[in-house]
PDB file of C-alpha atoms in Angstrom:
ATOM      1  CA  UNK A   1      34.695  61.407  -0.584  1.00  0.00           C
ATOM      2  CA  UNK A   2      35.985  58.681  -2.611  1.00  0.00           C
ATOM      3  CA  UNK A   3      36.061  56.378   0.400  1.00  0.00           C
ATOM      4  CA  UNK A   4      32.247  56.973   0.737  1.00  0.00           C
ATOM      5  CA  UNK A   5      31.581  56.489  -3.113  1.00  0.00           C
ATOM      6  CA  UNK A   6      33.802  53.053  -2.938  1.00  0.00           C
ATOM      7  CA  UNK A   7      31.697  51.781   0.224  1.00  0.00           C
ATOM      8  CA  UNK A   8      28.403  52.796  -1.604  1.00  0.00           C
ATOM      9  CA  UNK A   9      29.555  51.009  -4.800  1.00  0.00           C
ATOM     10  CA  UNK A  10      30.213  47.862  -2.766  1.00  0.00           C
ATOM     11  CA  UNK A  11      26.882  48.006  -0.815  1.00  0.00           C
ATOM     12  CA  UNK A  12      25.133  48.530  -4.192  1.00  0.00           C
ATOM     13  CA  UNK A  13      27.159  45.245  -5.713  1.00  0.00           C
ATOM     14  CA  UNK A  14      26.130  43.110  -2.623  1.00  0.00           C
ATOM     15  CA  UNK A  15      22.391  44.417  -3.067  1.00  0.00           C
ATOM     16  CA  UNK A  16      22.311  43.263  -6.602  1.00  0.00           C
ATOM     17  CA  UNK A  17      23.823  39.890  -5.613  1.00  0.00           C
ATOM     18  CA  UNK A  18      21.377  39.418  -2.915  1.00  0.00           C
ATOM     19  CA  UNK A  19      18.403  40.224  -5.394  1.00  0.00           C
ATOM     20  CA  UNK A  20      19.723  37.996  -7.734  1.00  0.00           C
ATOM     21  CA  UNK A  21      20.090  35.339  -5.040  1.00  0.00           C
ATOM     22  CA  UNK A  22      16.599  36.115  -3.846  1.00  0.00           C
ATOM     23  CA  UNK A  23      15.387  35.803  -7.464  1.00  0.00           C
ATOM     24  CA  UNK A  24      17.217  32.281  -7.702  1.00  0.00           C
ATOM     25  CA  UNK A  25      15.951  30.937  -4.427  1.00  0.00           C
ATOM     26  CA  UNK A  26      12.181  32.093  -5.141  1.00  0.00           C
ATOM     27  CA  UNK A  27      12.724  30.023  -8.576  1.00  0.00           C
ATOM     28  CA  UNK A  28      13.784  27.104  -6.573  1.00  0.00           C
ATOM     29  CA  UNK A  29      11.215  27.461  -3.873  1.00  0.00           C
ATOM     30  CA  UNK A  30       8.698  27.556  -6.647  1.00  0.00           C
ATOM     31  CA  UNK A  31       9.858  24.343  -8.152  1.00  0.00           C
ATOM     32  CA  UNK A  32       9.847  22.596  -4.808  1.00  0.00           C
ATOM     33  CA  UNK A  33       6.424  23.699  -4.282  1.00  0.00           C
ATOM     34  CA  UNK A  34       5.381  21.980  -7.666  1.00  0.00           C
ATOM     35  CA  UNK A  35       7.432  18.754  -6.980  1.00  0.00           C
ATOM     36  CA  UNK A  36       5.582  18.958  -3.422  1.00  0.00           C
ATOM     37  CA  UNK A  37       2.282  19.278  -4.758  1.00  0.00           C
ATOM     38  CA  UNK A  38       2.766  16.367  -7.435  1.00  0.00           C
ATOM     39  CA  UNK A  39       4.279  14.182  -4.591  1.00  0.00           C
ATOM     40  CA  UNK A  40       1.292  14.655  -2.500  1.00  0.00           C
ATOM     41  CA  UNK A  41      -0.974  13.763  -5.474  1.00  0.00           C
ATOM     42  CA  UNK A  42       1.077  10.773  -6.052  1.00  0.00           C
ATOM     43  CA  UNK A  43       0.810   9.701  -2.168  1.00  0.00           C
ATOM     44  CA  UNK A  44      -2.807  10.340  -2.361  1.00  0.00           C
ATOM     45  CA  UNK A  45      -2.904   7.807  -5.442  1.00  0.00           C
ATOM     46  CA  UNK A  46      -0.788   5.418  -3.808  1.00  0.00           C
ATOM     47  CA  UNK A  47      -2.802   5.232  -0.680  1.00  0.00           C
ATOM     48  CA  UNK A  48      -5.928   4.927  -2.508  1.00  0.00           C
ATOM     49  CA  UNK A  49      -4.429   1.890  -4.427  1.00  0.00           C
ATOM     50  CA  UNK A  50      -2.932   0.433  -1.257  1.00  0.00           C
ATOM     51  CA  UNK A  51      -6.617   0.428   0.194  1.00  0.00           C
ATOM     52  CA  UNK A  52      -7.816  -1.248  -2.962  1.00  0.00           C
ATOM     53  CA  UNK A  53      -5.220  -3.982  -2.638  1.00  0.00           C
ATOM     54  CA  UNK A  54      -5.807  -4.475   1.069  1.00  0.00           C
ATOM     55  CA  UNK A  55      -9.629  -4.888   0.216  1.00  0.00           C
ATOM     56  CA  UNK A  56      -8.830  -7.364  -2.589  1.00  0.00           C
ATOM     57  CA  UNK A  57      -6.540  -9.299  -0.216  1.00  0.00           C
ATOM     58  CA  UNK A  58      -9.387  -9.355   2.726  1.00  0.00           C
ATOM     59  CA  UNK A  59     -11.596 -10.658  -0.027  1.00  0.00           C
ATOM     60  CA  UNK A  60      -9.025 -13.434  -1.254  1.00  0.00           C
ATOM     61  CA  UNK A  61      -8.314 -14.592   2.361  1.00  0.00           C
ATOM     62  CA  UNK A  62     -12.153 -14.899   3.027  1.00  0.00           C
ATOM     63  CA  UNK A  63     -12.619 -16.866  -0.083  1.00  0.00           C
ATOM     64  CA  UNK A  64      -9.541 -18.972   0.600  1.00  0.00           C
ATOM     65  CA  UNK A  65     -11.026 -19.635   4.127  1.00  0.00           C
ATOM     66  CA  UNK A  66     -14.447 -20.591   2.398  1.00  0.00           C
ATOM     67  CA  UNK A  67     -12.782 -23.098   0.131  1.00  0.00           C
ATOM     68  CA  UNK A  68     -10.771 -24.655   2.633  1.00  0.00           C
ATOM     69  CA  UNK A  69     -13.807 -25.180   4.869  1.00  0.00           C
ATOM     70  CA  UNK A  70     -15.393 -26.823   1.601  1.00  0.00           C
ATOM     71  CA  UNK A  71     -12.520 -28.945   1.145  1.00  0.00           C
ATOM     72  CA  UNK A  72     -12.361 -30.170   4.735  1.00  0.00           C
ATOM     73  CA  UNK A  73     -16.340 -30.610   4.849  1.00  0.00           C
ATOM     74  CA  UNK A  74     -15.764 -32.962   1.867  1.00  0.00           C
ATOM     75  CA  UNK A  75     -13.175 -34.688   3.725  1.00  0.00           C
ATOM     76  CA  UNK A  76     -15.108 -34.999   6.871  1.00  0.00           C
ATOM     77  CA  UNK A  77     -18.312 -36.258   4.677  1.00  0.00           C
ATOM     78  CA  UNK A  78     -16.123 -39.052   2.745  1.00  0.00           C
ATOM     79  CA  UNK A  79     -14.813 -40.219   6.115  1.00  0.00           C
ATOM     80  CA  UNK A  80     -18.301 -40.516   7.653  1.00  0.00           C
ATOM     81  CA  UNK A  81     -19.471 -42.146   4.408  1.00  0.00           C
ATOM     82  CA  UNK A  82     -16.569 -44.863   4.683  1.00  0.00           C
ATOM     83  CA  UNK A  83     -17.375 -45.339   8.347  1.00  0.00           C
ATOM     84  CA  UNK A  84     -20.997 -45.807   7.412  1.00  0.00           C
ATOM     85  CA  UNK A  85     -20.197 -48.565   4.695  1.00  0.00           C
ATOM     86  CA  UNK A  86     -17.918 -50.258   7.330  1.00  0.00           C
ATOM     87  CA  UNK A  87     -20.629 -50.350   9.966  1.00  0.00           C
ATOM     88  CA  UNK A  88     -23.072 -51.558   7.163  1.00  0.00           C
ATOM     89  CA  UNK A  89     -20.538 -54.328   6.399  1.00  0.00           C
ATOM     90  CA  UNK A  90     -20.388 -55.264   9.916  1.00  0.00           C
ATOM     91  CA  UNK A  91     -24.123 -55.265  10.397  1.00  0.00           C
ATOM     92  CA  UNK A  92     -24.486 -57.601   7.419  1.00  0.00           C
ATOM     93  CA  UNK A  93     -21.830 -59.715   8.841  1.00  0.00           C
ATOM     94  CA  UNK A  94     -23.380 -60.088  12.211  1.00  0.00           C
ATOM     95  CA  UNK A  95     -26.553 -60.770  10.725  1.00  0.00           C
ATOM     96  CA  UNK A  96     -25.380 -63.953   9.318  1.00  0.00           C
TER      97      UNK A  96
END
């Protein structure tokens, strides 16, 4: 009978430890769920911010391409004006 009581006592002790472990694991699980949720919110915010930055980058690239085109156009216009002046000088010289 004492052996049976001893086994029963060990089972009860192990059961109590398992219950305590289960409670600790449940608390850890709850904390991890909260952390997971906050990380999901942060990820969503980061994705939105990234999308905004990509849009700004696209606009900046577009604006830069326009400014480069304008600079190229100004250079081309200046070259054409120089050629026209040279041609005008040549015509004046030919008329003399």
